[in-house]
Amino acid sequence: MPSMEANIILQNDGDMERYESSLVKFMESMESNVCYERTICDQLSLETIDFKKNQLTYVMVVPKEFCNLLNTLHGGIIASLCDVVSSNAVVLFTNDTKQSFSIDLSINYATAAPLGQPITIVSNVYKIGKKLVFTETTISNTSGVCIAKGTHNKYIR
């Protein structure tokens, strides 16, 4: 993975143990991941972990391997980015290593991201229930133009 250094924003609630525990579990999850998700994560650089907003931000430059024949970011990769980044956010913000399963993934594509363009992927966990977690992910360029938005809901066991 290119970078795991991140700006970490904490709530002012004095619960450092919870944050430390979440970060340790998240890092262990990222380091032990040797499957498809690792292919995606190897292209990402972690930028911000915001415990106030339950928000995780990554940046990357669109690589050739992720492009379609038009030399723009492939739609399937966009869906994978939404899936993987929101799943990482679920692991981090639920402070849980339980298995989670996708129950719904929906992507709205707004514009293309050309080869070599820097992009930002922001995933927000906006509801954590007993068994369900709801996320929203936005992929945008450095000018803030939305490339795609995804919602991803997960069942936690």
PDB file of C-alpha atoms in Angstrom:
ATOM      1  CA  MET A   1       0.000   0.000   0.000  1.00  0.00           C
ATOM      2  CA  PRO A   2       1.527   3.362  -0.963  1.00  0.00           C
ATOM      3  CA  SER A   3       0.724   5.288   2.226  1.00  0.00           C
ATOM      4  CA  MET A   4      -0.932   4.586   5.554  1.00  0.00           C
ATOM      5  CA  GLU A   5      -0.068   7.973   7.088  1.00  0.00           C
ATOM      6  CA  ALA A   6      -3.238   9.925   7.700  1.00  0.00           C
ATOM      7  CA  ASN A   7      -4.622  13.007   9.332  1.00  0.00           C
ATOM      8  CA  ILE A   8      -6.715  11.640  12.214  1.00  0.00           C
ATOM      9  CA  ILE A   9      -9.553  13.761  13.588  1.00  0.00           C
ATOM     10  CA  LEU A  10     -10.946  12.650  16.947  1.00  0.00           C
ATOM     11  CA  GLN A  11     -14.118  13.545  18.778  1.00  0.00           C
ATOM     12  CA  ASN A  12     -13.432  15.468  21.950  1.00  0.00           C
ATOM     13  CA  ASP A  13     -14.864  12.742  24.173  1.00  0.00           C
ATOM     14  CA  GLY A  14     -11.749  11.433  25.927  1.00  0.00           C
ATOM     15  CA  ASP A  15     -12.304   7.892  24.622  1.00  0.00           C
ATOM     16  CA  MET A  16      -8.745   7.297  23.339  1.00  0.00           C
ATOM     17  CA  GLU A  17      -8.942   3.553  24.019  1.00  0.00           C
ATOM     18  CA  ARG A  18     -11.789   3.150  21.536  1.00  0.00           C
ATOM     19  CA  TYR A  19      -9.913   5.102  18.863  1.00  0.00           C
ATOM     20  CA  GLU A  20      -6.703   3.181  19.425  1.00  0.00           C
ATOM     21  CA  SER A  21      -8.564  -0.131  19.334  1.00  0.00           C
ATOM     22  CA  SER A  22     -10.347   0.859  16.111  1.00  0.00           C
ATOM     23  CA  LEU A  23      -7.103   1.942  14.462  1.00  0.00           C
ATOM     24  CA  VAL A  24      -5.261  -1.242  15.480  1.00  0.00           C
ATOM     25  CA  LYS A  25      -8.052  -3.470  14.133  1.00  0.00           C
ATOM     26  CA  PHE A  26      -8.233  -1.403  10.947  1.00  0.00           C
ATOM     27  CA  MET A  27      -4.462  -1.599  10.350  1.00  0.00           C
ATOM     28  CA  GLU A  28      -4.412  -5.352  11.045  1.00  0.00           C
ATOM     29  CA  SER A  29      -7.279  -5.804   8.607  1.00  0.00           C
ATOM     30  CA  MET A  30      -5.459  -3.802   5.925  1.00  0.00           C
ATOM     31  CA  GLU A  31      -2.136  -5.598   6.416  1.00  0.00           C
ATOM     32  CA  SER A  32      -3.608  -9.107   6.424  1.00  0.00           C
ATOM     33  CA  ASN A  33      -5.745  -8.500   3.347  1.00  0.00           C
ATOM     34  CA  VAL A  34      -4.284 -10.607   0.508  1.00  0.00           C
ATOM     35  CA  CYS A  35      -7.228 -10.899  -1.859  1.00  0.00           C
ATOM     36  CA  TYR A  36      -8.994  -8.810  -4.484  1.00  0.00           C
ATOM     37  CA  GLU A  37      -9.395  -5.874  -2.121  1.00  0.00           C
ATOM     38  CA  ARG A  38      -5.610  -5.656  -1.791  1.00  0.00           C
ATOM     39  CA  THR A  39      -5.333  -5.016  -5.546  1.00  0.00           C
ATOM     40  CA  ILE A  40      -7.566  -1.986  -5.093  1.00  0.00           C
ATOM     41  CA  CYS A  41      -5.967  -0.838  -1.833  1.00  0.00           C
ATOM     42  CA  ASP A  42      -2.454  -1.019  -3.283  1.00  0.00           C
ATOM     43  CA  GLN A  43      -3.364   1.955  -5.496  1.00  0.00           C
ATOM     44  CA  LEU A  44      -4.789   4.054  -2.646  1.00  0.00           C
ATOM     45  CA  SER A  45      -3.162   6.459  -0.217  1.00  0.00           C
ATOM     46  CA  LEU A  46      -4.998   7.024   3.054  1.00  0.00           C
ATOM     47  CA  GLU A  47      -5.499  10.746   3.637  1.00  0.00           C
ATOM     48  CA  THR A  48      -7.921  11.307   6.534  1.00  0.00           C
ATOM     49  CA  ILE A  49      -9.674   9.315   9.239  1.00  0.00           C
ATOM     50  CA  ASP A  50     -12.371  11.494  10.811  1.00  0.00           C
ATOM     51  CA  PHE A  51     -13.982   9.988  13.915  1.00  0.00           C
ATOM     52  CA  LYS A  52     -16.238  13.059  14.266  1.00  0.00           C
ATOM     53  CA  LYS A  53     -17.930  12.382  10.940  1.00  0.00           C
ATOM     54  CA  ASN A  54     -17.263   8.603  10.639  1.00  0.00           C
ATOM     55  CA  GLN A  55     -15.516   9.495   7.397  1.00  0.00           C
ATOM     56  CA  LEU A  56     -12.567   7.871   5.641  1.00  0.00           C
ATOM     57  CA  THR A  57     -10.742   9.613   2.774  1.00  0.00           C
ATOM     58  CA  TYR A  58      -8.335   8.111   0.251  1.00  0.00           C
ATOM     59  CA  VAL A  59      -6.594   9.634  -2.754  1.00  0.00           C
ATOM     60  CA  MET A  60      -5.165   8.006  -5.858  1.00  0.00           C
ATOM     61  CA  VAL A  61      -4.067   8.783  -9.403  1.00  0.00           C
ATOM     62  CA  VAL A  62      -6.030   6.868 -12.065  1.00  0.00           C
ATOM     63  CA  PRO A  63      -3.624   4.110 -13.216  1.00  0.00           C
ATOM     64  CA  LYS A  64      -3.554   2.542 -16.695  1.00  0.00           C
ATOM     65  CA  GLU A  65      -4.480  -0.876 -15.245  1.00  0.00           C
ATOM     66  CA  PHE A  66      -7.821   0.528 -14.038  1.00  0.00           C
ATOM     67  CA  CYS A  67      -8.781   2.198 -17.339  1.00  0.00           C
ATOM     68  CA  ASN A  68     -11.174   1.109 -20.069  1.00  0.00           C
ATOM     69  CA  LEU A  69     -10.529   1.376 -23.834  1.00  0.00           C
ATOM     70  CA  LEU A  70     -11.251   5.128 -23.671  1.00  0.00           C
ATOM     71  CA  ASN A  71      -8.431   5.609 -21.134  1.00  0.00           C
ATOM     72  CA  THR A  72     -10.846   6.594 -18.383  1.00  0.00           C
ATOM     73  CA  LEU A  73     -11.462   4.903 -15.045  1.00  0.00           C
ATOM     74  CA  HIS A  74     -13.508   1.755 -15.711  1.00  0.00           C
ATOM     75  CA  GLY A  75     -17.033   1.734 -14.260  1.00  0.00           C
ATOM     76  CA  GLY A  76     -16.427  -1.631 -12.612  1.00  0.00           C
ATOM     77  CA  ILE A  77     -13.381  -0.212 -10.846  1.00  0.00           C
ATOM     78  CA  ILE A  78     -15.462   2.747  -9.665  1.00  0.00           C
ATOM     79  CA  ALA A  79     -17.946   0.268  -8.165  1.00  0.00           C
ATOM     80  CA  SER A  80     -15.058  -1.667  -6.596  1.00  0.00           C
ATOM     81  CA  LEU A  81     -13.613   1.525  -5.112  1.00  0.00           C
ATOM     82  CA  CYS A  82     -16.983   2.304  -3.517  1.00  0.00           C
ATOM     83  CA  ASP A  83     -17.234  -1.266  -2.211  1.00  0.00           C
ATOM     84  CA  VAL A  84     -13.697  -1.541  -0.830  1.00  0.00           C
ATOM     85  CA  VAL A  85     -13.383   1.952   0.668  1.00  0.00           C
ATOM     86  CA  SER A  86     -16.812   1.821   2.334  1.00  0.00           C
ATOM     87  CA  SER A  87     -16.020  -1.670   3.675  1.00  0.00           C
ATOM     88  CA  ASN A  88     -12.776  -0.296   5.141  1.00  0.00           C
ATOM     89  CA  ALA A  89     -14.817   2.470   6.766  1.00  0.00           C
ATOM     90  CA  VAL A  90     -17.215  -0.103   8.242  1.00  0.00           C
ATOM     91  CA  VAL A  91     -14.295  -2.015   9.790  1.00  0.00           C
ATOM     92  CA  LEU A  92     -12.830   1.191  11.206  1.00  0.00           C
ATOM     93  CA  PHE A  93     -15.923   2.927  12.541  1.00  0.00           C
ATOM     94  CA  THR A  94     -17.785  -0.072  13.932  1.00  0.00           C
ATOM     95  CA  ASN A  95     -14.627  -1.042  15.869  1.00  0.00           C
ATOM     96  CA  ASP A  96     -15.451  -4.616  15.045  1.00  0.00           C
ATOM     97  CA  THR A  97     -13.711  -7.457  13.264  1.00  0.00           C
ATOM     98  CA  LYS A  98     -16.934  -9.356  12.680  1.00  0.00           C
ATOM     99  CA  GLN A  99     -17.685 -10.399   9.146  1.00  0.00           C
ATOM    100  CA  SER A 100     -19.832  -8.098   7.091  1.00  0.00           C
ATOM    101  CA  PHE A 101     -21.692  -8.828   3.891  1.00  0.00           C
ATOM    102  CA  SER A 102     -22.953  -6.488   1.210  1.00  0.00           C
ATOM    103  CA  ILE A 103     -26.724  -6.358   0.971  1.00  0.00           C
ATOM    104  CA  ASP A 104     -26.902  -3.478  -1.484  1.00  0.00           C
ATOM    105  CA  LEU A 105     -24.425  -1.556  -3.644  1.00  0.00           C
ATOM    106  CA  SER A 106     -25.654   1.191  -5.940  1.00  0.00           C
ATOM    107  CA  ILE A 107     -23.489   3.487  -8.082  1.00  0.00           C
ATOM    108  CA  ASN A 108     -24.443   6.676  -9.917  1.00  0.00           C
ATOM    109  CA  TYR A 109     -21.879   7.680 -12.545  1.00  0.00           C
ATOM    110  CA  ALA A 110     -21.628  11.429 -13.235  1.00  0.00           C
ATOM    111  CA  THR A 111     -18.522  11.972 -15.394  1.00  0.00           C
ATOM    112  CA  ALA A 112     -15.322  10.273 -16.522  1.00  0.00           C
ATOM    113  CA  ALA A 113     -11.966  10.253 -14.737  1.00  0.00           C
ATOM    114  CA  PRO A 114      -9.154  10.184 -17.309  1.00  0.00           C
ATOM    115  CA  LEU A 115      -5.885   8.268 -17.019  1.00  0.00           C
ATOM    116  CA  GLY A 116      -3.448  10.095 -14.735  1.00  0.00           C
ATOM    117  CA  GLN A 117      -6.078  12.236 -13.011  1.00  0.00           C
ATOM    118  CA  PRO A 118      -5.831  12.496  -9.219  1.00  0.00           C
ATOM    119  CA  ILE A 119      -9.096  11.529  -7.540  1.00  0.00           C
ATOM    120  CA  THR A 120     -10.427  11.563  -3.991  1.00  0.00           C
ATOM    121  CA  ILE A 121     -12.602   8.801  -2.543  1.00  0.00           C
ATOM    122  CA  VAL A 122     -14.579   9.786   0.571  1.00  0.00           C
ATOM    123  CA  SER A 123     -16.701   7.226   2.406  1.00  0.00           C
ATOM    124  CA  ASN A 124     -19.061   8.169   5.200  1.00  0.00           C
ATOM    125  CA  VAL A 125     -20.670   5.670   7.575  1.00  0.00           C
ATOM    126  CA  TYR A 126     -23.884   7.530   8.328  1.00  0.00           C
ATOM    127  CA  LYS A 127     -25.802   4.883  10.316  1.00  0.00           C
ATOM    128  CA  ILE A 128     -24.608   1.981  12.422  1.00  0.00           C
ATOM    129  CA  GLY A 129     -27.378  -0.298  13.633  1.00  0.00           C
ATOM    130  CA  LYS A 130     -27.312  -3.622  15.474  1.00  0.00           C
ATOM    131  CA  LYS A 131     -27.051  -5.666  12.270  1.00  0.00           C
ATOM    132  CA  LEU A 132     -26.942  -3.127   9.424  1.00  0.00           C
ATOM    133  CA  VAL A 133     -24.471  -0.407   8.476  1.00  0.00           C
ATOM    134  CA  PHE A 134     -25.216   2.279   5.878  1.00  0.00           C
ATOM    135  CA  THR A 135     -22.528   4.101   3.905  1.00  0.00           C
ATOM    136  CA  GLU A 136     -22.215   6.688   1.169  1.00  0.00           C
ATOM    137  CA  THR A 137     -19.101   7.136  -0.967  1.00  0.00           C
ATOM    138  CA  THR A 138     -18.237  10.016  -3.282  1.00  0.00           C
ATOM    139  CA  ILE A 139     -15.471   9.939  -5.874  1.00  0.00           C
ATOM    140  CA  SER A 140     -14.403  13.350  -7.153  1.00  0.00           C
ATOM    141  CA  ASN A 141     -11.547  15.032  -8.975  1.00  0.00           C
ATOM    142  CA  THR A 142      -9.242  17.611  -7.397  1.00  0.00           C
ATOM    143  CA  SER A 143     -11.573  20.428  -8.511  1.00  0.00           C
ATOM    144  CA  GLY A 144     -14.364  18.834  -6.479  1.00  0.00           C
ATOM    145  CA  VAL A 145     -16.323  17.686  -9.534  1.00  0.00           C
ATOM    146  CA  CYS A 146     -18.270  14.521  -8.699  1.00  0.00           C
ATOM    147  CA  ILE A 147     -17.231  11.506 -10.782  1.00  0.00           C
ATOM    148  CA  ALA A 148     -19.533   9.021  -9.051  1.00  0.00           C
ATOM    149  CA  LYS A 149     -21.566   8.458  -5.893  1.00  0.00           C
ATOM    150  CA  GLY A 150     -22.261   5.122  -4.332  1.00  0.00           C
ATOM    151  CA  THR A 151     -24.349   3.783  -1.491  1.00  0.00           C
ATOM    152  CA  HIS A 152     -23.328   0.543   0.175  1.00  0.00           C
ATOM    153  CA  ASN A 153     -25.298  -1.164   2.901  1.00  0.00           C
ATOM    154  CA  LYS A 154     -23.812  -4.051   4.849  1.00  0.00           C
ATOM    155  CA  TYR A 155     -25.074  -6.750   7.179  1.00  0.00           C
ATOM    156  CA  ILE A 156     -22.822  -7.330  10.188  1.00  0.00           C
ATOM    157  CA  ARG A 157     -22.687 -10.748  11.766  1.00  0.00           C
TER     158      ARG A 157
END
